[in-house]
Short mmCIF file of N, CA and C in Angstrom, two decimals:
data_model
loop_
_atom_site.label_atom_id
_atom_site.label_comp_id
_atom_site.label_asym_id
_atom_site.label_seq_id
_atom_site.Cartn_x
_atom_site.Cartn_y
_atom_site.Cartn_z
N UNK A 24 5.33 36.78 12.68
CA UNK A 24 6.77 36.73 12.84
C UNK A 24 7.20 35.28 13.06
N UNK A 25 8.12 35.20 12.62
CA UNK A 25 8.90 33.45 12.74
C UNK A 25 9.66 33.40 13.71
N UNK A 26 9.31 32.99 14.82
CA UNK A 26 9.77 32.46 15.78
C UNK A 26 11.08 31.08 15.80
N UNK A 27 11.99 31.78 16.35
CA UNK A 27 13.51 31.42 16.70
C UNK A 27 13.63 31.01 17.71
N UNK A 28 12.67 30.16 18.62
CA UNK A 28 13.27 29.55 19.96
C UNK A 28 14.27 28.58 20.14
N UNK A 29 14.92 28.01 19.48
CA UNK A 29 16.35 27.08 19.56
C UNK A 29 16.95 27.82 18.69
N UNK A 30 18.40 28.23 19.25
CA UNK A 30 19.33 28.93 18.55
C UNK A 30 20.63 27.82 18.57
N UNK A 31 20.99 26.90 17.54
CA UNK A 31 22.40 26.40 18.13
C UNK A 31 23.52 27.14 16.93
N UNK A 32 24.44 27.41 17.97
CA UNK A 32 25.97 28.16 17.98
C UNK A 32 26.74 27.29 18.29
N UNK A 33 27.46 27.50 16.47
CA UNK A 33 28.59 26.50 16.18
C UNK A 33 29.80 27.44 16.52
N UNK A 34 30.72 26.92 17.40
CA UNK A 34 31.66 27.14 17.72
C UNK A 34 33.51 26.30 17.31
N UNK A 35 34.00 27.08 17.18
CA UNK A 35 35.81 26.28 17.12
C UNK A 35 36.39 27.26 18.30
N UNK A 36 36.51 28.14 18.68
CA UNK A 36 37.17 28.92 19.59
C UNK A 36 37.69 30.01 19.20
N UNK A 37 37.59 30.20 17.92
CA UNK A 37 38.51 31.02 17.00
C UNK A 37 38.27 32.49 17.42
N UNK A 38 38.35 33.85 17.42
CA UNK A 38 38.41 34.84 17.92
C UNK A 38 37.05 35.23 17.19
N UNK A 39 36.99 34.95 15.99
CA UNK A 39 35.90 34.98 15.17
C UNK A 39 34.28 34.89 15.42
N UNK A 40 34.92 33.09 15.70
CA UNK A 40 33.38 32.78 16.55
C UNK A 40 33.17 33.26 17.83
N UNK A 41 33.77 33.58 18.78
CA UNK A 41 33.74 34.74 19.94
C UNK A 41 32.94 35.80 19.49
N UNK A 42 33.48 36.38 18.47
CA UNK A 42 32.63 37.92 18.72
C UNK A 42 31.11 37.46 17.70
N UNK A 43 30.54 36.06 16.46
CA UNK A 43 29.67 35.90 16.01
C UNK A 43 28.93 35.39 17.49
N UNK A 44 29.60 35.78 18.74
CA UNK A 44 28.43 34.31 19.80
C UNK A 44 27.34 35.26 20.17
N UNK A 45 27.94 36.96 20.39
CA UNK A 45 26.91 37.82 20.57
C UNK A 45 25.63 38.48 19.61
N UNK A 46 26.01 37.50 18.37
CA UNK A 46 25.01 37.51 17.61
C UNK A 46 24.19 36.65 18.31
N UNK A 47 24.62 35.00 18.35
CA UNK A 47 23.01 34.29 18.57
C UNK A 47 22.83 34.59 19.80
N UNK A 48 23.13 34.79 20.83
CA UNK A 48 23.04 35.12 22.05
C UNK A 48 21.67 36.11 22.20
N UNK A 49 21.96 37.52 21.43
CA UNK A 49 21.28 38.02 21.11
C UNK A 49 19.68 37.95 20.21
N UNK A 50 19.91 36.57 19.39
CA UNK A 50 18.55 36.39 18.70
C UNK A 50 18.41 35.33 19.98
N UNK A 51 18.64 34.32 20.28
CA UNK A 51 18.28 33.62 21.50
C UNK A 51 16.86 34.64 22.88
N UNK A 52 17.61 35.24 22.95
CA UNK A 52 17.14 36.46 23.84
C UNK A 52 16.08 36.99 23.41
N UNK A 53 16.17 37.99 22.13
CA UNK A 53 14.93 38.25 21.65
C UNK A 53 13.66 37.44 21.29
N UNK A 54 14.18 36.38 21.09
CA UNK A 54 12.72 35.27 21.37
C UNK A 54 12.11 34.29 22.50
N UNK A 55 12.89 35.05 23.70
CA UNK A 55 13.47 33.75 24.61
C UNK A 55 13.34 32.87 24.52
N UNK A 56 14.42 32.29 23.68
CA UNK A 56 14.92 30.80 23.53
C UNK A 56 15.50 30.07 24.20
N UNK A 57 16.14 29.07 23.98
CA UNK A 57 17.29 28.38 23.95
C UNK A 57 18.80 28.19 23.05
N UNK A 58 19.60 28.70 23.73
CA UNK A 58 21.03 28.49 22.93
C UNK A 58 21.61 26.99 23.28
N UNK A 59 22.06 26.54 22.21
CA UNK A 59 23.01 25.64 22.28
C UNK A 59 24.03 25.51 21.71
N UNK A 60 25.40 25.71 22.55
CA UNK A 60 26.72 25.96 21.98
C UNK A 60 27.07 25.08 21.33
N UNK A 61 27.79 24.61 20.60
CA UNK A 61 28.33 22.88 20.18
C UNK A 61 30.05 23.41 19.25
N UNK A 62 30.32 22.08 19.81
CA UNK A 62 32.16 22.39 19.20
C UNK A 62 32.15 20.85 18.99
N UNK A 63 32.77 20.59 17.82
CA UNK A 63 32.36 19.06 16.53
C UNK A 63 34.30 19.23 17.31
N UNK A 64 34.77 17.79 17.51
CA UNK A 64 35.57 17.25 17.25
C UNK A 64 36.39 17.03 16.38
N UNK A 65 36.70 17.27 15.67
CA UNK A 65 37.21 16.86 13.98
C UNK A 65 37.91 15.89 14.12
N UNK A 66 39.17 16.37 14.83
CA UNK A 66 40.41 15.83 14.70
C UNK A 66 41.53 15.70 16.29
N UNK A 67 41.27 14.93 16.77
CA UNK A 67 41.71 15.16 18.93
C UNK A 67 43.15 15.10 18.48
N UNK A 68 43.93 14.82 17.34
CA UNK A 68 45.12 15.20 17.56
C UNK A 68 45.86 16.54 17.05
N UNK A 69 44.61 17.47 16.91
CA UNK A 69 45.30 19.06 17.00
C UNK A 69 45.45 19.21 18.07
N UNK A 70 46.48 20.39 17.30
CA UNK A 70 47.51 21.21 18.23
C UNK A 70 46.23 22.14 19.06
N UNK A 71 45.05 22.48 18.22
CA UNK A 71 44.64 23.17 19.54
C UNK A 71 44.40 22.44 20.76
N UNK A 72 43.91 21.90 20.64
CA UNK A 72 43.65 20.79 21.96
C UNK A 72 44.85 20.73 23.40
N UNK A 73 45.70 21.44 22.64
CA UNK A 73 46.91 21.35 23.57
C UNK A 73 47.59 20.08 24.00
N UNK A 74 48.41 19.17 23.02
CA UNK A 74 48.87 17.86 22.73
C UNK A 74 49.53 17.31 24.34
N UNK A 75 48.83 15.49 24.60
CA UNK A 75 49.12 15.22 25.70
C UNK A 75 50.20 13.83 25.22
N UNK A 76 50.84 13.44 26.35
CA UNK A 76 51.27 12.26 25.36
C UNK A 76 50.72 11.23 25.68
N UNK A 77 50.74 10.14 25.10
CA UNK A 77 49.98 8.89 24.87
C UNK A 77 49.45 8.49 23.96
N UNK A 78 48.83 7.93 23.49
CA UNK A 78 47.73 7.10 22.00
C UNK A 78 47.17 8.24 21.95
N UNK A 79 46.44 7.57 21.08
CA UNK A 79 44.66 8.30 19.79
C UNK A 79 43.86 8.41 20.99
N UNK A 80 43.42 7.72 22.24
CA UNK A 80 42.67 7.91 22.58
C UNK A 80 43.08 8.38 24.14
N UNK A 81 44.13 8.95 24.28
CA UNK A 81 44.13 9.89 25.18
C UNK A 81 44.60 11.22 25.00
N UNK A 82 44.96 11.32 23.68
CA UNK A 82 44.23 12.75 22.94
C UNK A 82 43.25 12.88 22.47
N UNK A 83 42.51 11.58 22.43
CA UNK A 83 40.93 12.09 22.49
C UNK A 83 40.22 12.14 23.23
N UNK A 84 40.30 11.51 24.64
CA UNK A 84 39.74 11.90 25.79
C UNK A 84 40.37 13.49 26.13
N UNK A 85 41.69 13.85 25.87
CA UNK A 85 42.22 15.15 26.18
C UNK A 85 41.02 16.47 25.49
N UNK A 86 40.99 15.69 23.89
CA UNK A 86 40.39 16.78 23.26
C UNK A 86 38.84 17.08 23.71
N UNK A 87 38.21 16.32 24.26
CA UNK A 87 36.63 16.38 25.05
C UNK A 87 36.93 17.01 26.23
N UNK A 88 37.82 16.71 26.78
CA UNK A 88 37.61 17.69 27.90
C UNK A 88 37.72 18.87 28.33
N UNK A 89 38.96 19.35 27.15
CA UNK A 89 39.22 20.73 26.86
C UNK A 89 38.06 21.47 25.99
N UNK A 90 37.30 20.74 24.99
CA UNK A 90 36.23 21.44 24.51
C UNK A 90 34.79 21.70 25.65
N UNK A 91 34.92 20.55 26.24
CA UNK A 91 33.47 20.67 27.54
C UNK A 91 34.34 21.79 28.52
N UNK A 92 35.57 22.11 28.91
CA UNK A 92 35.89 22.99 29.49
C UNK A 92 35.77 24.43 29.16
N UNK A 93 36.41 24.59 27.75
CA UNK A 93 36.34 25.72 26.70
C UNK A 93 34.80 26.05 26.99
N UNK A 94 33.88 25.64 26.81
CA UNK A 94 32.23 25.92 26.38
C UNK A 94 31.54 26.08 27.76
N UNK A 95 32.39 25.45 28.91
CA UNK A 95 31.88 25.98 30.28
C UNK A 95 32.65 27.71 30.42
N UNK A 96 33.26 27.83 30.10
CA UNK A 96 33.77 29.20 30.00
C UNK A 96 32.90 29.87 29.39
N UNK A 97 32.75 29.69 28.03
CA UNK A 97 32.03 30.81 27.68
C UNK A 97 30.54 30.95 27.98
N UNK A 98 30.17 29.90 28.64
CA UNK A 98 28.77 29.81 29.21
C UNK A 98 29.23 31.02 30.29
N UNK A 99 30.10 30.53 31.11
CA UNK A 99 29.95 31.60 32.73
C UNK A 99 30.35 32.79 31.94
N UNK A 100 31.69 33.15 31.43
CA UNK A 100 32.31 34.25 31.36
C UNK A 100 31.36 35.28 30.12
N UNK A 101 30.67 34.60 29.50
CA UNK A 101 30.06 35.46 28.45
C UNK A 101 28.74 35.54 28.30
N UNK A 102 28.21 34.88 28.67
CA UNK A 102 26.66 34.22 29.02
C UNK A 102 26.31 34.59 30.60
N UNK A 103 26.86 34.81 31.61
CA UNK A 103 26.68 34.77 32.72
C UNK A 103 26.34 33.48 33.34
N UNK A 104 26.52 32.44 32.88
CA UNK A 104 25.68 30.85 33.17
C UNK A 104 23.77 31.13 32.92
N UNK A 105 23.59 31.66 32.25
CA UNK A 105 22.52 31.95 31.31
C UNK A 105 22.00 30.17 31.90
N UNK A 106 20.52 30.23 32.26
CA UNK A 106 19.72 29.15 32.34
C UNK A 106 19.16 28.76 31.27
N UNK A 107 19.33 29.39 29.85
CA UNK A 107 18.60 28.88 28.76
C UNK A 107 19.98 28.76 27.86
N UNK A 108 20.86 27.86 28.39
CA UNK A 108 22.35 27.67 27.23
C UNK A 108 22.37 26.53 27.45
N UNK A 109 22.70 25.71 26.79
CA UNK A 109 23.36 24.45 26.58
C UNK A 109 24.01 23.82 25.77
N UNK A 110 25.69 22.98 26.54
CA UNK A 110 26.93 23.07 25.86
C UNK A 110 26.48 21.29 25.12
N UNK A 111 27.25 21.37 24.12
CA UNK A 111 26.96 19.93 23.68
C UNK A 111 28.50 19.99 22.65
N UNK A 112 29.21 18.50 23.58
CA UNK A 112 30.11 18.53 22.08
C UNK A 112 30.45 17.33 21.49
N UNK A 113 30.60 16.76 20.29
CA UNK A 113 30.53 16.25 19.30
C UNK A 113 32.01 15.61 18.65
N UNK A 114 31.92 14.31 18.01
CA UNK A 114 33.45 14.05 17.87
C UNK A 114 33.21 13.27 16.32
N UNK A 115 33.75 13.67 15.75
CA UNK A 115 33.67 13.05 14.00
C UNK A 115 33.53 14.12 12.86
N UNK A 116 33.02 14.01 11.66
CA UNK A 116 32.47 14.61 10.57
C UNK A 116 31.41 15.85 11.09
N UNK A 117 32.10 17.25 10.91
CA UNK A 117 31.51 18.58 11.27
C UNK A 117 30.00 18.37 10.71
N UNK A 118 29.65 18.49 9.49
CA UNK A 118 28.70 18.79 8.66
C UNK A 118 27.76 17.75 9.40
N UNK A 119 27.95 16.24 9.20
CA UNK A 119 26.89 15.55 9.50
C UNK A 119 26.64 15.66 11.53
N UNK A 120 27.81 15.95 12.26
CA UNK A 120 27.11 16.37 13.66
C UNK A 120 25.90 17.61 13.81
N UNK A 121 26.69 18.54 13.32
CA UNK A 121 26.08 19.49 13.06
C UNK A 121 24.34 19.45 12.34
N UNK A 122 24.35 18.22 11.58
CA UNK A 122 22.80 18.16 11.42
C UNK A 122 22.29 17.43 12.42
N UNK A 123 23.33 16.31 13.03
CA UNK A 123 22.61 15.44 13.76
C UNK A 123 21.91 16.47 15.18
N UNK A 124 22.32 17.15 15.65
CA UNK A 124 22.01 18.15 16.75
C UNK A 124 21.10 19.41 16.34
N UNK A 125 20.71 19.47 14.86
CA UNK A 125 19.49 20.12 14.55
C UNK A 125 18.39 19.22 14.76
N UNK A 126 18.43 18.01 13.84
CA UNK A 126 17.48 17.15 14.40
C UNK A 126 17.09 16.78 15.64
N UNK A 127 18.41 16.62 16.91
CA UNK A 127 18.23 16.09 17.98
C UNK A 127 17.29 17.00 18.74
N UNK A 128 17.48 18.25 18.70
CA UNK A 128 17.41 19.08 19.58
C UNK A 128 16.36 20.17 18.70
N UNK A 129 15.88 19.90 17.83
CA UNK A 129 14.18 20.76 17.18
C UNK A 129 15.12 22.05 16.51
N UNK A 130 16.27 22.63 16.46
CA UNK A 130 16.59 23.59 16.28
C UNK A 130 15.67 24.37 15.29
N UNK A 131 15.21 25.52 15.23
CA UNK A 131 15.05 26.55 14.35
C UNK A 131 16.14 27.76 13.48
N UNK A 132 17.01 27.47 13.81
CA UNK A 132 18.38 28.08 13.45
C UNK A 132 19.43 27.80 13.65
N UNK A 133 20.62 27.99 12.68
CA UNK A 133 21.91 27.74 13.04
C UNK A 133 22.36 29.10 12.96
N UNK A 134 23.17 29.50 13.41
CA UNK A 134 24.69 30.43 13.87
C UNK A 134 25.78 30.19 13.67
N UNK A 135 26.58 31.08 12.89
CA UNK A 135 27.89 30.47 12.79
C UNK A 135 28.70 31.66 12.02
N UNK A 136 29.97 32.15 12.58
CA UNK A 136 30.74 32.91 11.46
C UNK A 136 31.41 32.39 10.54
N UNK A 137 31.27 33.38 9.32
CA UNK A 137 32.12 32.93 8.19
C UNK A 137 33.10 32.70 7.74
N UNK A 138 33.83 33.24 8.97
CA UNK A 138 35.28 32.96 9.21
C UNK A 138 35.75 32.24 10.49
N UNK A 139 36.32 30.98 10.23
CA UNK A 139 36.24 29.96 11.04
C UNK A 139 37.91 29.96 11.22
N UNK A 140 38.08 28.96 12.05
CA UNK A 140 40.14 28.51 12.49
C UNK A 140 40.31 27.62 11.12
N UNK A 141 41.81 27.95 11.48
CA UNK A 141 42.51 27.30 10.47
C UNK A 141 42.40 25.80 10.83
N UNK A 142 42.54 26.09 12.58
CA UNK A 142 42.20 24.22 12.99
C UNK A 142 41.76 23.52 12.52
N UNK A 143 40.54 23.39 11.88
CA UNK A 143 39.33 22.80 11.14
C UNK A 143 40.16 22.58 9.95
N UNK A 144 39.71 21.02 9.39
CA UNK A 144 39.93 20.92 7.75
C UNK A 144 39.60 22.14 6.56
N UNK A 145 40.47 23.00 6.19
CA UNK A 145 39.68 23.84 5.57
C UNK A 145 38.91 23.38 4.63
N UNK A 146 38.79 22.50 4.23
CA UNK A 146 37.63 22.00 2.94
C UNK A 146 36.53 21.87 3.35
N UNK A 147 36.71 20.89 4.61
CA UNK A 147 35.78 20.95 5.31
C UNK A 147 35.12 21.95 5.73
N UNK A 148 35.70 22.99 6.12
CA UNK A 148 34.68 24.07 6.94
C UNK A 148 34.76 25.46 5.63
N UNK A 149 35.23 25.33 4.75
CA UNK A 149 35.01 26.36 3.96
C UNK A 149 33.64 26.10 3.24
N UNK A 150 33.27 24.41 3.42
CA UNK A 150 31.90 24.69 2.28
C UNK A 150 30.73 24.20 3.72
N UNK A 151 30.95 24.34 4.83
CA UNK A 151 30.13 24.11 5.84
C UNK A 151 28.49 25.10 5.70
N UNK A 152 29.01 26.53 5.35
CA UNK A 152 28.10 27.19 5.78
C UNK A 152 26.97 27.02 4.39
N UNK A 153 27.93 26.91 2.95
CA UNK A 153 27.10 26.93 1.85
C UNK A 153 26.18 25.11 2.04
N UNK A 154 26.92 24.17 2.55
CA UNK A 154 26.01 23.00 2.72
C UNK A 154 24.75 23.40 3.57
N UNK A 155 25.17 23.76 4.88
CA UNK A 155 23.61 24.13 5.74
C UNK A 155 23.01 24.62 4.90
N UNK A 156 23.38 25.93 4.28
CA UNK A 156 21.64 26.71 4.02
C UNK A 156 21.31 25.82 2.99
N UNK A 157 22.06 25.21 2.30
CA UNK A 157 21.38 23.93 0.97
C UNK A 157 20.52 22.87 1.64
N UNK A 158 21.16 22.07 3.07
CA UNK A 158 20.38 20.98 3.23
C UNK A 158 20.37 20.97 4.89
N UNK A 159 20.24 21.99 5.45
CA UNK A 159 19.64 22.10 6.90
C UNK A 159 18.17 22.05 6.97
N UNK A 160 17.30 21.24 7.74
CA UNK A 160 16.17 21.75 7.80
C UNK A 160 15.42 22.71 8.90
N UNK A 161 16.51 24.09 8.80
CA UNK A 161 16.38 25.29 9.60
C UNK A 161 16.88 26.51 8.79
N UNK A 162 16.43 27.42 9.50
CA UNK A 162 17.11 28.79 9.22
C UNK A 162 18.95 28.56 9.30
N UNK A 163 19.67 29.27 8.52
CA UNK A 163 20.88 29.83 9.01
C UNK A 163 21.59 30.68 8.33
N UNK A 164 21.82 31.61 9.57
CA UNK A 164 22.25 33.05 9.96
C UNK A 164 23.79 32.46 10.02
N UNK A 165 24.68 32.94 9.08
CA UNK A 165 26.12 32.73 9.10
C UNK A 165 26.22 34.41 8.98
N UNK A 166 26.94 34.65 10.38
CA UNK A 166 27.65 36.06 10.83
C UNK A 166 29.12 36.30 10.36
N UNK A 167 29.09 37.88 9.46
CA UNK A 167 30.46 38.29 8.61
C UNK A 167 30.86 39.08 10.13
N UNK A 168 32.34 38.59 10.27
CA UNK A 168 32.76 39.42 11.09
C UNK A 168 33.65 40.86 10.62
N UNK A 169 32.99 41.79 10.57
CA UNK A 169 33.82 42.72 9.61
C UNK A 169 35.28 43.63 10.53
N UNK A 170 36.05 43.25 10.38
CA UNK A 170 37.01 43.81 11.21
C UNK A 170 37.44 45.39 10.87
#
């Protein structure tokens, strides 16, 4: 059997990726692994971020702290503060963070639903999942959320 001990779970907040988290959560578990949540930065002057006033870079300090906040949540509230999770978040180009934190961190899999926020560049994140399985050097499990 192929062993899945690093699970990282790509997250935006979207309702979507909420209900894909009890997927990796779940393969995490069955191999007892390690999860690692991660939420890529794109863009600190969305509206999700919840707009502060000042420059570029105090909506981008705004937007890090609301994502390291966001990902402490779903660590406690959904995870229970799970001792094998860890939040990591990221500020630039989705695709290339997203590899850089397979490499960083040994991953054996990515996670991710197929239906992502509108937040995200859609170009960007519409061809996210078909780039990984082309040039990740891991497994990835992209979860259909069927409503």
């Amino acid at each position: 059997m192929i062993a899945m001990k690093r699970v990282l779970f790509l997250t935006d907040f979207s309702p979507e990726a909420t209900d894909a988290l009890s997927y990796a959560w779940e393969l995490t578990q069955k191999f007892s692994g390690q999860l690692y949540l991660l939420h890529v930065i794109v863009d600190p002057t969305s509206k999700r971020y919840e707009m502060v006033s000042g420059d570029y870079h105090a909506m981008d300090k705004n937007a890090q702290e609301k994502a390291w906040e966001w990902l402490a949540n779903i660590h406690r509230e959904q995870l229970g503060n799970a001792p094998n999770c860890k939040t990591l978040v990221e500020r630039g180009e989705l695709f290339e963070h997203v590899l850089h934190a397979v490499r960083e961190h040994h991953i054996d899999v990515v996670a991710l639903s197929a239906h992502t926020h509108l937040g995200f560049h859609l170009h960007l994140i519409s061809s996210l999942p078909e780039k990984l399985v082309r040039q990740a050097p891991c497994h990835v499990f992209v979860i259909h959320n069927a409503q």
